CSV table of C-alpha atoms in Angstrom, one decimal:
chain,number,residue,atom,x,y,z
W,160,ALA,CA,83.2,82.9,108.5
W,161,LEU,CA,86.5,83.3,109.4
W,162,GLU,CA,89.4,82.8,107.0
W,163,ASP,CA,92.6,80.9,107.5
W,164,THR,CA,94.4,84.0,108.0
W,165,SER,CA,92.4,85.2,110.9
W,166,THR,CA,93.8,86.9,113.7
W,167,PRO,CA,93.9,85.3,117.3
W,168,GLU,CA,91.5,87.9,118.4
W,169,GLU,CA,88.7,87.0,115.3
W,170,GLN,CA,89.3,83.3,116.6
W,171,TRP,CA,88.4,84.0,120.2
W,172,VAL,CA,85.3,85.9,119.1
W,173,ALA,CA,84.2,82.9,116.7
W,174,ILE,CA,84.6,80.8,119.7
W,175,LYS,CA,82.6,83.3,122.2
W,176,VAL,CA,80.0,83.3,119.6
W,177,CYS,CA,79.7,79.7,119.6
W,178,ARG,CA,79.6,79.4,123.1
W,179,ILE,CA,76.6,81.9,123.2
W,180,LEU,CA,74.5,80.3,120.6
W,181,SER,CA,75.3,77.2,122.2
W,182,SER,CA,74.0,78.4,125.6
W,183,VAL,CA,70.8,80.2,124.2
W,184,LEU,CA,69.2,77.8,121.6
W,185,PRO,CA,67.9,75.0,124.1
W,186,TYR,CA,66.0,77.7,126.0
W,187,VAL,CA,64.6,79.9,123.1
W,188,ALA,CA,60.7,79.2,122.9
W,189,GLU,CA,60.2,80.3,119.3
W,190,ARG,CA,63.1,79.1,117.1
W,191,ARG,CA,61.5,79.8,113.7
W,192,GLY,CA,63.0,82.7,111.9
W,193,LEU,CA,65.6,83.1,114.7
W,194,MET,CA,68.6,82.6,112.3
W,195,ASP,CA,69.4,81.9,108.8
W,196,HIS,CA,70.5,78.4,109.9
W,197,ARG,CA,71.9,77.3,106.4
W,198,GLN,CA,74.3,80.1,106.6
W,199,VAL,CA,75.1,79.7,110.3
W,200,GLN,CA,75.5,76.0,109.5
W,201,ALA,CA,77.9,76.8,106.5
W,202,ASP,CA,79.9,79.2,108.9
W,203,LEU,CA,80.2,76.5,111.7
W,204,GLN,CA,81.3,74.2,109.1
W,205,ALA,CA,84.2,76.5,108.0
W,206,LEU,CA,85.1,76.9,111.6
W,207,ILE,CA,85.2,73.1,112.1
W,208,ARG,CA,87.8,72.8,109.4
W,209,SER,CA,90.1,75.9,110.2
W,210,GLN,CA,89.9,76.3,113.9
W,211,PRO,CA,92.2,74.8,116.6
W,212,SER,CA,91.0,72.5,118.8
W,213,SER,CA,89.0,74.5,121.2
W,214,GLY,CA,87.4,76.4,118.2
W,215,VAL,CA,86.4,72.9,116.6
W,216,HIS,CA,85.1,71.7,119.9
W,217,GLU,CA,82.9,74.9,120.3
W,218,ALA,CA,82.0,74.8,116.7
W,219,VAL,CA,80.8,71.2,116.6
W,220,ARG,CA,78.9,71.7,119.7
W,221,CYS,CA,77.2,74.4,118.3
W,222,LEU,CA,76.4,72.7,115.1
W,223,CYS,CA,75.0,69.9,117.0
W,224,LEU,CA,72.7,72.1,119.1
W,225,VAL,CA,71.5,73.8,116.0
W,226,VAL,CA,70.5,70.3,114.5
W,227,LYS,CA,69.0,69.4,117.7
W,228,TYR,CA,67.1,72.6,118.5
W,229,VAL,CA,66.4,74.2,115.1
W,230,THR,CA,66.9,71.9,111.8
W,231,GLY,CA,66.8,68.3,112.9
W,232,ASP,CA,68.8,67.9,109.9
W,233,LEU,CA,71.3,65.0,110.8
W,234,ALA,CA,73.1,65.1,107.3
W,235,GLN,CA,75.9,67.2,108.3
W,236,ILE,CA,76.6,65.0,111.5
W,237,VAL,CA,76.4,61.9,109.5
W,238,THR,CA,79.0,63.4,107.1
W,239,HIS,CA,81.4,64.0,109.9
W,240,LEU,CA,81.0,60.7,111.4
W,241,ASN,CA,81.6,58.8,108.0
W,242,VAL,CA,84.7,60.9,107.3
W,243,ALA,CA,86.0,60.5,111.2
W,244,VAL,CA,85.2,57.0,112.0
W,245,PRO,CA,86.7,55.1,109.1
W,246,SER,CA,89.6,57.2,108.8
W,247,LEU,CA,90.5,57.2,112.5
W,248,THR,CA,90.0,53.4,112.3
W,249,LYS,CA,92.3,53.0,109.3
W,250,LEU,CA,95.0,55.3,110.9
W,251,CYS,CA,94.8,53.5,114.3
W,252,SER,CA,95.4,49.9,112.4
W,253,ILE,CA,98.2,51.3,110.6
W,254,SER,CA,99.9,52.5,113.6
W,255,GLU,CA,99.1,49.5,115.5
W,256,GLN,CA,101.0,47.6,112.7
W,257,LYS,CA,103.9,49.8,112.0
W,258,GLY,CA,104.0,51.4,115.4
W,259,SER,CA,104.8,54.9,114.0
W,260,LEU,CA,102.7,57.6,112.5
W,261,GLU,CA,103.7,60.9,110.5
W,262,ARG,CA,103.0,64.3,112.2
W,263,ILE,CA,100.3,65.2,109.7
W,264,GLN,CA,98.6,62.1,110.6
W,265,ILE,CA,98.8,62.9,114.1
W,266,MET,CA,97.2,66.1,113.6
W,267,TYR,CA,94.4,64.8,111.4
W,268,MET,CA,93.5,62.2,113.9
W,269,SER,CA,93.5,64.8,116.6
W,270,ARG,CA,91.1,66.9,114.8
W,271,GLN,CA,88.9,63.8,113.9
W,272,ALA,CA,88.9,62.8,117.5
W,273,TRP,CA,87.8,66.3,118.8
W,274,VAL,CA,85.0,66.4,116.2
W,275,LEU,CA,83.9,62.7,117.4
W,276,ALA,CA,84.1,63.6,120.9
W,277,SER,CA,82.2,67.1,120.6
W,278,ILE,CA,79.6,65.4,118.5
W,279,LEU,CA,78.8,62.5,121.3
W,280,GLU,CA,79.1,65.4,124.0
W,281,SER,CA,76.2,67.3,122.3
W,282,LEU,CA,74.2,64.8,120.7
W,283,SER,CA,73.3,61.2,121.7
W,284,VAL,CA,73.3,60.1,117.9
W,285,ASP,CA,72.3,56.3,118.9
W,286,ASP,CA,68.9,57.8,119.9
W,287,TYR,CA,68.3,58.7,116.1
W,288,VAL,CA,69.7,55.4,114.6
W,289,GLN,CA,66.8,53.4,113.7
W,290,LEU,CA,66.9,50.1,115.2
W,291,GLU,CA,66.4,46.9,113.1
W,292,GLY,CA,63.4,45.3,113.6
W,293,VAL,CA,61.7,48.0,115.2
W,294,LYS,CA,59.3,50.0,113.5
W,295,SER,CA,59.8,53.8,113.0
W,296,SER,CA,56.5,54.7,114.8
W,297,GLU,CA,57.8,52.3,117.6
W,298,GLN,CA,60.9,54.5,118.4
W,299,PRO,CA,60.7,57.6,120.6
W,300,LYS,CA,62.4,60.0,118.2
W,301,ARG,CA,60.5,61.4,115.3
W,302,ARG,CA,63.5,61.8,112.9
W,303,LEU,CA,65.4,58.5,112.2
W,304,LEU,CA,68.6,57.9,110.7
W,305,PRO,CA,68.5,54.5,108.9
W,306,ARG,CA,71.5,52.6,110.0
W,307,SER,CA,72.6,52.2,106.4
W,308,GLU,CA,73.6,55.9,106.3
W,309,LEU,CA,76.1,55.1,108.8
W,310,LYS,CA,79.1,53.9,106.4
W,311,PHE,CA,81.3,52.1,109.2
W,312,ASP,CA,80.9,49.1,111.5
W,313,LEU,CA,79.8,49.9,114.9
W,314,VAL,CA,81.3,48.6,118.3
W,315,SER,CA,78.9,47.2,120.8
W,316,ASP,CA,76.2,47.9,118.2
W,317,SER,CA,76.3,51.9,118.8
W,318,VAL,CA,78.1,55.2,117.6
W,319,ALA,CA,78.9,55.9,121.0
W,320,GLY,CA,80.6,52.4,121.8
W,321,THR,CA,82.5,52.8,118.4
W,322,VAL,CA,83.8,56.3,119.4
W,323,ALA,CA,84.9,55.3,123.0
W,324,ASP,CA,86.5,52.3,121.4
W,325,LEU,CA,88.7,54.7,118.8
W,326,LEU,CA,89.5,57.1,121.9
W,327,LEU,CA,90.8,54.3,123.9
W,328,ARG,CA,92.8,53.1,120.7
W,329,LEU,CA,94.3,56.4,120.4
W,330,ASN,CA,95.3,56.6,123.9
W,331,GLU,CA,96.8,52.9,123.4
W,332,ILE,CA,99.0,54.1,120.5
W,333,GLY,CA,101.3,55.8,123.1
W,334,GLU,CA,102.0,59.0,121.1
W,335,PRO,CA,102.0,61.6,123.6
W,336,GLN,CA,100.2,64.0,121.8
W,337,LEU,CA,97.4,61.2,120.8
W,338,ARG,CA,97.4,60.5,124.3
W,339,ALA,CA,96.7,64.0,125.5
W,340,VAL,CA,94.1,64.4,122.9
W,341,ALA,CA,92.3,61.0,123.9
W,342,ALA,CA,92.3,62.2,127.4
W,343,SER,CA,90.6,65.5,126.7
W,344,CYS,CA,88.0,64.0,124.3
W,345,MET,CA,87.2,61.2,126.6
W,346,GLY,CA,86.0,63.8,129.1
W,347,PHE,CA,83.9,65.6,126.4
W,348,PHE,CA,82.3,62.0,125.3
W,349,LEU,CA,81.7,61.0,128.9
W,350,LYS,CA,79.9,64.2,129.6
W,351,GLY,CA,77.3,63.7,127.0
W,352,GLN,CA,77.5,59.7,127.3
W,353,ARG,CA,76.9,59.1,131.0
W,354,THR,CA,76.4,55.4,130.7
W,355,TYR,CA,79.9,54.8,129.7
């Protein structure tokens, strides 16, 4: 894993490794024993916490593909959702009431927006959320996420709708850095969520 003191070249290499893994995982026929997925996931979490935006994007994409094609374990994705959605909701509300944000809040909001958009670009989370009133055996996915695991209110009864709403709210705040982040993130979001 990269340290906070990693050189730009080491960060660049880490991003390229994530891109390679993201490109290869969907096409590997036999995934068992392919990698120590626990260590890979731990390393990706470290990258998500420490990298600039492009590194966050690649690390989150890679994490989602490891979940989708190797482990099937949505726990780390749910943890990111349960941190990012409530914190962005709260900070957007604060900004909408006060009209201003501190620089550290803007930086935090930007990182969380990158995480959310990257998750929704790579993984249709709503496909895994157990529908209320529908038996799990009647849903198309084998691994289901109970709705109770998501610790936030849904907009339009979907995770994608919630993230789209947050990206629009970030843009409406009017802060130039957040507008740029919201525009980039909306592109990634729409790449994976074509129904929006």
